[in-house]
């Protein structure tokens, strides 16, 4: 079957899904922003874009909402997030399907993304009773010193296309229980999932009642220009921006310029080290999922495999075989493991990197476009393995596509140096049964990444841990552990109940 530019396969289904989740059909027609499915290249809907003025007005509404919301006790705020989690449970299948249609994820990954949203809601509900401050020993008699955490204000969330809804929830669930309001600018490549989430939020807010002020969640749709409006607005004390390092280089200094705080979640160039003692069956499965899953479009995708000489020949040919046999196709079809790249730019970048790898002495297996006859406007590719003579050329950068560079090593310390020898510092792994190697990898002289795993690939984190990375990944942390602190401001309070006025550090100042 050959279908041309006018392929329409998912548009009607998309609109039905959106309507079920509470988005009016009228909001999906007549706008200027095309929502496209990478699965076929077809236009799913035409939605309205927000202007700079409308963005500013949305920030104003969110700011007003914050002033009310902050007064509610945190456990009560948690109740709204609990209700949001309930809506997500009810509409998990619909939203998961929409993620597959708009972002090209296979069914289990689309559903997995919604599960992650449910999990962070549960986490945040518990957190709403645990926003602990400290009581601190004071040097002055008759005094008490303590630390109080207060809400920050409006949190601006800028998100990427590849986790179109989960990233918002890592931020928003925490921000809401912390007493903040949220203005969300989703990727212009995935506007529909954001509209659906907003509709589900509105349902939760209606059940919560009048205590949820209008404007607590504002969604602004469009590209870089409105992103910049959000970034530059002084009424937004915290900007949480997820996307490429290129975007972070623009956003970070702009937020710093006005002394705002930023949580930057940027690109990764993640590696795994395969040591002589590694369980190769487990390694093969771990590597295959981490490197090919989501068609190589996860920030935590495995991109560099640093393999010991002694296991190279036992592992790499098997991996090349697995790569050649993996099922590529429409992500919602039974058995598909690899969906499409997001668009033509992503495909062109992949081909450019493969050419550069060849020029640098690499041997490329796979990487070619597939299914082009059937879907000329969609970009499906055979995932690529590239055997490299060393860590050179495109290996040093993140290419957001399924390319796995394989590099040999002989000495474990060298392997760690190779692992750490790139700009990004998000996720990393070692496959080993040697305790010394495992402990070294997670120690102070080991991986320099925000995530360092043993016998698990670098991809697929749980929400309980703080998520994020170092160096060019931006240094931000989201989701679990004490990541909530980035959404609040801290005050140190000293209370004098002594009736005297002893000064700190023994200073005498009698007037
Ligand atoms: P992108 O950088 O092109 O866009 C991300 C978002 O930033 C979009 O909403 C975009 O409109 C906005 N944006 C771009 N420039 C801006 C500017 N100057 N001011 C304000 N907003 C701006 O990224 P993408 O292609 O959507 O996503 C892929 C990238 O995201 C990869 O590099 C991936 O590693 C990264 N990512 C990182 C994480 C993480 O948690 N570290 C998670 C997901 C994706």
XYZ file of C-alpha atoms and ligand atoms in Angstrom:
555
model
C 0.000 0.000 0.000
C 1.331 3.428 -0.878
C -0.180 6.394 0.860
C 0.754 9.938 -0.030
C 0.891 13.296 1.655
C -2.787 13.138 2.476
C -2.446 10.047 4.685
C -5.148 10.233 7.326
C -5.098 7.354 9.716
C -5.304 8.698 13.255
C -6.912 12.151 13.079
C -10.480 11.122 13.895
C -9.378 8.749 16.644
C -7.265 11.532 18.154
C -10.199 13.913 18.257
C -12.393 11.244 19.879
C -9.737 10.607 22.544
C -9.414 14.326 23.206
C -13.176 14.781 23.476
C -13.410 11.915 25.952
C -10.799 13.590 28.131
C -12.725 16.864 28.042
C -11.268 18.892 25.145
C -13.885 20.461 22.875
C -13.658 19.573 19.161
C -13.781 23.288 18.337
C -10.414 23.749 20.112
C -8.841 21.326 17.642
C -9.803 23.108 14.447
C -9.014 26.391 12.754
C -5.824 27.307 14.627
C -2.349 28.033 13.279
C -0.293 25.384 15.128
C -0.366 21.999 13.393
C -0.298 18.973 15.678
C 1.306 16.221 13.647
C 1.612 12.484 14.194
C 5.146 11.209 13.602
C 3.573 7.795 12.938
C 2.207 8.866 9.557
C 3.166 12.521 9.162
C -0.514 13.446 9.077
C -1.963 16.567 10.684
C -4.078 15.551 13.669
C -5.447 18.970 14.585
C -4.904 22.692 14.077
C -4.828 24.449 17.416
C -4.649 28.037 18.563
C -1.251 29.530 19.384
C -0.845 32.015 22.212
C 0.586 35.449 21.540
C 3.161 37.149 23.741
C 0.338 39.292 25.228
C -1.779 36.225 25.973
C 1.230 34.560 27.578
C 1.771 37.561 29.796
C -1.916 37.552 30.776
C -1.691 33.828 31.621
C 1.296 34.535 33.883
C -0.760 37.269 35.555
C -3.621 34.838 36.249
C -1.183 32.271 37.621
C 0.387 34.911 39.847
C -3.023 35.846 41.282
C -3.830 32.170 41.791
C -0.572 31.668 43.683
C -1.488 34.393 46.174
C -4.588 32.421 47.156
C -3.222 28.906 46.811
C -0.228 29.504 49.104
C -2.595 30.140 52.026
C -4.098 26.657 51.894
C -2.445 24.096 54.216
C -0.135 21.806 52.283
C -2.063 18.578 53.087
C -5.175 20.202 51.621
C -3.179 21.126 48.518
C -2.174 17.486 48.356
C -5.845 16.561 48.002
C -5.973 18.332 44.608
C -2.998 16.303 43.433
C -4.665 13.139 44.717
C -7.745 13.951 42.630
C -5.521 14.616 39.611
C -3.975 11.175 40.115
C -7.496 9.692 40.127
C -8.331 11.341 36.786
C -5.088 10.003 35.355
C -5.984 6.498 36.543
C -9.409 6.767 34.914
C -8.033 8.062 31.601
C -4.730 6.192 31.573
C -5.562 4.238 28.410
C -6.785 7.318 26.525
C -3.882 9.545 27.490
C -1.367 6.748 26.912
C -2.809 6.216 23.424
C -2.623 9.930 22.718
C 1.067 9.915 23.704
C 1.568 7.103 21.182
C -0.258 9.030 18.460
C 1.381 12.383 19.072
C 4.891 11.425 20.217
C 5.257 8.052 18.457
C 5.826 5.929 21.556
C 4.902 2.252 21.538
C 1.788 1.339 23.538
C 3.577 0.123 26.680
C 5.747 3.252 26.764
C 2.770 5.565 26.239
C 0.975 3.867 29.129
C 4.214 3.830 31.130
C 4.466 7.568 30.779
C 0.985 8.036 32.268
C 1.845 5.555 35.045
C 4.802 7.760 35.872
C 2.387 10.691 36.244
C 0.207 8.650 38.596
C 3.264 7.626 40.617
C 4.491 11.194 41.055
C 0.988 12.275 42.137
C 1.051 9.573 44.836
C 4.535 10.667 45.860
C 3.463 14.321 46.043
C 0.385 13.541 48.129
C 2.637 11.947 50.766
C 5.063 14.826 50.425
C 2.293 17.322 51.215
C 2.594 16.189 54.837
C 6.389 16.100 54.843
C 7.648 19.539 53.791
C 9.951 19.491 56.780
C 12.085 22.346 58.011
C 14.795 22.051 60.670
C 15.119 23.291 64.199
C 18.731 24.447 64.524
C 20.856 24.751 67.674
C 21.347 28.430 68.441
C 24.348 29.927 70.269
C 22.158 32.511 72.021
C 20.361 31.650 75.284
C 16.586 32.075 75.315
C 16.360 31.896 71.536
C 15.044 29.426 69.037
C 16.260 29.127 65.478
C 14.379 27.309 62.740
C 14.123 26.912 59.028
C 10.785 27.401 57.250
C 9.935 26.475 53.686
C 7.519 28.742 51.846
C 6.044 28.474 48.351
C 8.065 30.266 45.653
C 5.345 31.604 43.349
C 4.645 30.843 39.696
C 6.696 27.924 38.352
C 7.270 28.075 34.580
C 7.529 24.602 33.071
C 9.007 24.255 29.586
C 8.902 20.693 28.308
C 10.308 18.637 25.426
C 8.412 16.522 22.901
C 9.791 13.164 23.982
C 8.194 13.054 27.437
C 5.247 15.246 26.564
C 3.296 14.721 29.793
C 5.443 12.960 32.435
C 7.948 15.813 32.709
C 5.134 18.275 33.364
C 3.815 16.059 36.160
C 7.225 15.708 37.860
C 7.203 19.477 38.143
C 3.540 20.291 38.609
C 2.658 17.654 41.236
C 5.484 18.935 43.423
C 4.819 22.604 42.662
C 1.134 22.284 43.595
C 1.766 20.672 46.991
C 4.544 23.207 47.620
C 1.953 25.984 47.169
C 3.036 27.225 43.740
C 1.006 27.813 40.594
C 2.197 26.552 37.194
C 2.445 28.007 33.692
C 3.270 25.229 31.253
C 4.743 25.689 27.793
C 4.725 22.256 26.196
C 6.786 21.478 23.115
C 5.239 22.827 19.934
C 5.686 19.266 18.648
C 3.318 17.805 21.259
C 0.570 20.325 22.041
C -2.378 17.893 22.142
C -1.254 15.794 25.089
C -0.841 19.053 27.044
C -4.404 20.101 26.178
C -5.673 16.726 27.354
C -3.762 16.990 30.631
C -5.131 20.484 31.192
C -8.661 19.147 30.689
C -8.031 16.321 33.185
C -6.606 18.828 35.643
C -9.761 20.981 35.246
C -11.885 17.958 36.140
C -9.822 17.330 39.272
C -10.030 21.032 40.178
C -13.827 21.025 39.761
C -14.073 18.089 42.176
C -11.736 19.857 44.593
C -14.069 22.869 44.701
C -13.629 26.622 45.067
C -10.347 26.294 46.941
C -8.581 25.675 43.621
C -8.180 29.194 42.229
C -8.631 29.862 38.519
C -5.220 30.155 36.901
C -3.496 27.601 39.117
C -2.538 25.776 35.917
C -2.138 27.792 32.734
C -1.061 26.148 29.480
C 0.447 28.356 26.778
C 0.853 26.938 23.297
C 3.502 27.915 20.782
C 7.208 28.011 20.097
C 10.347 29.659 21.294
C 8.999 33.222 21.406
C 6.420 32.556 24.111
C 8.974 30.347 25.883
C 11.221 33.391 26.068
C 8.352 35.529 27.364
C 7.907 33.059 30.220
C 11.660 32.881 30.855
C 12.025 36.677 31.065
C 9.018 37.383 33.301
C 9.948 38.474 36.826
C 6.657 37.157 38.168
C 8.016 33.644 37.527
C 10.650 32.962 40.203
C 11.337 29.378 39.088
C 11.807 28.152 35.522
C 12.029 24.403 35.057
C 13.178 23.798 31.486
C 13.571 20.388 29.881
C 15.079 20.072 26.433
C 18.326 20.287 24.513
C 21.557 21.703 25.895
C 21.256 24.341 23.159
C 17.973 25.500 24.712
C 19.505 25.434 28.219
C 22.379 27.643 27.099
C 19.803 30.243 26.083
C 17.414 29.858 29.002
C 19.927 29.542 31.893
C 21.651 32.935 31.482
C 18.340 34.735 30.811
C 16.835 33.455 34.050
C 20.059 34.205 35.952
C 20.089 37.744 34.505
C 16.939 38.544 36.483
C 18.075 36.418 39.482
C 15.391 33.796 38.938
C 16.092 30.158 39.772
C 16.262 27.569 37.058
C 15.948 23.806 37.094
C 17.639 22.702 33.871
C 17.078 19.173 32.548
C 19.062 19.032 29.335
C 20.639 16.583 26.922
C 22.448 13.375 27.789
C 25.228 11.381 26.126
C 24.881 8.300 28.255
C 27.310 5.401 28.364
C 27.509 1.870 29.719
C 30.719 -0.003 30.479
C 30.673 -3.750 29.812
C 33.368 -5.453 31.888
C 34.919 -8.941 31.533
C 32.709 -10.390 34.321
C 29.406 -9.006 32.928
C 26.435 -11.351 32.518
C 26.207 -10.993 28.739
C 22.584 -12.161 28.398
C 21.442 -9.561 30.908
C 23.719 -6.966 29.319
C 22.300 -7.651 25.864
C 18.737 -7.074 27.042
C 19.682 -4.019 29.115
C 21.578 -2.497 26.210
C 18.881 -3.264 23.624
C 16.130 -1.540 25.618
C 18.247 1.422 26.687
C 19.688 2.089 23.243
C 16.753 1.343 20.916
C 13.707 2.038 23.116
C 11.661 5.140 22.170
C 13.660 5.052 18.907
C 16.662 6.491 20.748
C 14.693 9.591 21.753
C 15.020 9.507 25.524
C 17.299 11.875 27.366
C 18.631 8.753 29.124
C 19.057 6.701 25.914
C 22.253 4.657 25.872
C 24.500 6.190 23.207
C 27.996 4.842 23.990
C 28.901 1.247 24.807
C 32.396 0.998 26.266
C 33.191 -2.685 25.920
C 36.131 -4.651 27.297
C 38.295 -6.270 24.620
C 37.784 -9.733 26.113
C 33.961 -9.700 25.721
C 33.717 -7.577 22.567
C 33.453 -10.505 20.148
C 30.993 -12.373 22.356
C 28.639 -9.403 22.696
C 28.788 -7.070 19.716
C 27.897 -9.529 16.905
C 24.873 -10.680 18.992
C 23.855 -7.093 19.480
C 24.165 -6.339 15.762
C 21.906 -9.343 15.093
C 19.334 -8.159 17.662
C 19.373 -4.705 16.059
C 18.674 -6.152 12.620
C 15.724 -8.246 13.813
C 13.848 -5.752 15.998
C 10.264 -4.987 14.931
C 9.885 -1.433 13.621
C 6.433 -0.076 12.833
C 3.343 1.887 13.785
C 3.805 2.174 17.555
C 0.263 1.181 18.471
C 0.444 -2.082 16.508
C 0.917 -5.301 18.452
C 4.554 -6.363 18.737
C 6.141 -3.088 17.574
C 9.251 -2.218 19.585
C 10.520 0.795 17.640
C 8.313 3.636 16.454
C 9.302 6.597 14.283
C 11.637 9.525 14.739
C 9.741 12.688 15.584
C 10.302 14.410 12.210
C 12.472 14.916 9.136
C 14.968 17.122 11.005
C 15.614 14.278 13.437
C 16.194 11.919 10.501
C 18.548 14.361 8.752
C 20.542 14.835 11.980
C 20.849 11.080 12.369
C 22.177 10.682 8.811
C 24.625 13.549 9.330
C 26.006 11.896 12.469
C 26.354 8.546 10.691
C 28.281 10.217 7.856
C 30.524 11.978 10.374
C 31.095 8.675 12.188
C 32.148 7.004 8.935
C 34.498 9.889 8.204
C 36.029 9.398 11.655
C 36.738 5.724 10.926
C 33.515 4.134 12.188
C 31.848 1.006 10.760
C 28.087 1.509 10.535
C 25.527 -1.317 10.858
C 21.944 -0.246 10.064
C 20.737 3.348 10.257
C 18.822 3.439 6.981
C 15.284 4.723 6.510
C 12.535 2.088 6.346
C 8.797 2.089 5.504
C 9.270 5.208 3.350
C 7.076 3.808 0.546
C 4.203 3.202 2.889
C 4.617 6.376 4.942
C 6.516 8.966 2.892
C 5.868 11.666 5.498
C 6.987 9.628 8.501
C 10.590 8.796 9.411
C 11.137 5.212 10.506
C 14.737 4.007 10.731
C 16.672 0.855 11.350
C 18.517 1.548 14.628
C 22.265 1.841 14.083
C 25.309 0.347 15.780
C 28.576 2.017 14.929
C 31.909 0.422 15.809
C 34.287 3.298 16.497
C 38.077 3.387 16.755
C 37.769 5.742 19.745
C 35.685 8.479 21.331
C 35.895 11.022 18.517
C 33.672 13.134 16.225
C 29.923 12.652 16.689
C 30.442 10.303 19.651
C 31.139 13.358 21.783
C 27.677 14.879 21.160
C 24.081 13.805 21.719
C 22.323 12.906 18.461
C 18.651 12.416 19.347
C 18.215 9.190 17.351
C 18.938 5.454 17.773
C 22.704 5.366 17.226
C 24.824 3.270 19.570
C 28.578 3.875 19.317
C 30.724 0.964 20.453
C 34.237 1.596 21.750
C 36.801 -0.916 23.057
C 38.742 -0.618 26.307
C 41.312 -2.680 28.211
C 41.783 -0.847 31.521
C 38.825 -0.082 33.849
C 40.158 3.334 34.884
C 40.426 4.270 31.194
C 36.830 3.119 30.688
C 35.660 5.464 33.433
C 37.640 8.260 31.852
C 35.975 7.601 28.491
C 32.567 7.466 30.202
C 33.208 10.858 31.829
C 34.912 12.358 28.780
C 31.897 14.070 27.195
C 30.070 17.325 27.869
C 26.827 15.839 29.176
C 26.481 14.163 32.582
C 23.024 12.619 32.823
C 22.986 8.826 33.141
C 25.492 5.956 33.137
C 25.867 2.249 33.849
C 28.337 -0.509 34.440
C 27.641 -4.167 33.743
C 29.828 -6.219 36.078
C 29.859 -8.962 38.704
C 33.053 -7.607 40.200
C 32.215 -5.790 43.437
C 35.301 -3.618 43.256
C 34.333 -2.346 39.801
C 30.707 -1.803 40.798
C 31.640 0.170 43.913
C 34.328 2.159 42.079
C 31.822 3.136 39.406
C 29.390 4.655 41.929
C 32.176 6.135 44.097
C 33.774 9.571 44.096
C 36.278 8.489 41.422
C 33.614 6.795 39.284
C 30.858 8.104 37.046
C 30.383 11.889 37.078
C 26.697 11.635 36.115
C 23.535 12.411 38.069
C 22.487 8.794 37.597
C 24.972 5.890 37.933
C 23.598 2.341 37.734
C 24.985 -1.172 38.158
C 23.659 -4.012 35.986
C 20.793 -1.890 34.638
C 20.909 0.259 31.506
C 21.024 4.040 31.926
C 17.460 4.491 30.671
C 14.197 4.283 32.611
C 14.460 5.949 36.009
C 11.927 5.665 38.859
C 10.245 8.755 40.272
C 11.387 8.040 43.861
C 14.934 9.188 43.133
C 15.982 12.726 42.257
C 16.225 12.859 38.462
C 18.742 14.972 36.568
C 22.366 15.322 35.616
C 25.548 17.335 35.862
C 27.704 19.414 33.495
C 25.938 20.224 30.206
C 22.846 18.357 31.415
C 22.234 21.450 33.508
C 22.449 20.334 37.153
C 18.690 20.381 37.871
C 16.883 17.708 39.873
C 13.226 16.773 39.588
C 10.795 14.190 40.983
C 11.782 12.280 44.126
C 14.105 12.579 47.124
C 14.363 16.239 48.216
C 13.848 17.716 44.728
C 10.820 19.563 46.177
C 13.149 22.103 47.788
C 13.800 23.710 44.394
C 10.118 24.709 44.227
C 10.148 26.524 47.579
C 12.032 29.346 49.206
C 13.739 28.913 52.550
C 13.615 31.316 55.485
C 15.769 31.106 58.621
C 13.844 32.422 61.618
C 15.337 33.333 64.990
C 12.931 33.962 67.850
C 14.059 35.639 71.061
C 11.953 34.721 74.110
C 14.633 35.673 76.704
C 13.793 39.297 77.460
C 17.505 40.130 76.976
C 19.312 40.873 73.730
C 22.469 38.772 73.483
C 24.074 39.354 70.066
C 25.537 36.618 67.919
C 29.319 36.026 67.927
C 29.515 37.735 71.384
C 29.283 41.220 69.865
C 28.741 44.028 72.412
C 26.737 47.020 71.197
C 25.423 48.993 74.179
C 23.650 52.238 73.343
P 14.240 21.514 22.427
O 15.385 22.082 23.201
O 14.214 21.744 20.968
O 12.862 22.109 22.999
C 12.473 21.919 24.329
C 11.498 23.009 24.731
O 12.198 24.254 24.854
C 10.374 23.269 23.723
O 9.183 23.490 24.441
C 10.843 24.518 22.998
O 9.802 25.271 22.447
C 11.516 25.270 24.129
N 12.538 26.252 23.754
C 13.511 26.130 22.824
N 14.305 27.219 22.837
C 13.836 28.047 23.787
C 14.238 29.335 24.290
N 15.282 29.983 23.786
N 13.524 29.868 25.304
C 12.480 29.215 25.839
N 12.033 28.012 25.395
C 12.717 27.434 24.383
O 14.206 19.961 22.773
P 13.322 18.784 22.105
O 13.826 18.496 20.738
O 11.867 19.038 22.302
O 13.697 17.555 23.080
C 14.832 16.779 22.960
C 15.926 17.228 23.921
O 15.450 17.287 25.260
C 17.086 16.248 23.960
O 18.284 16.977 23.988
C 16.873 15.496 25.271
O 18.035 14.915 25.806
C 16.318 16.572 26.135
N 15.561 16.039 27.262
C 16.128 16.108 28.517
C 15.450 15.558 29.595
C 16.055 15.585 30.971
O 15.320 15.375 31.920
N 17.349 15.833 31.131
C 14.199 14.965 29.415
C 13.640 14.932 28.131
C 14.341 15.479 27.060
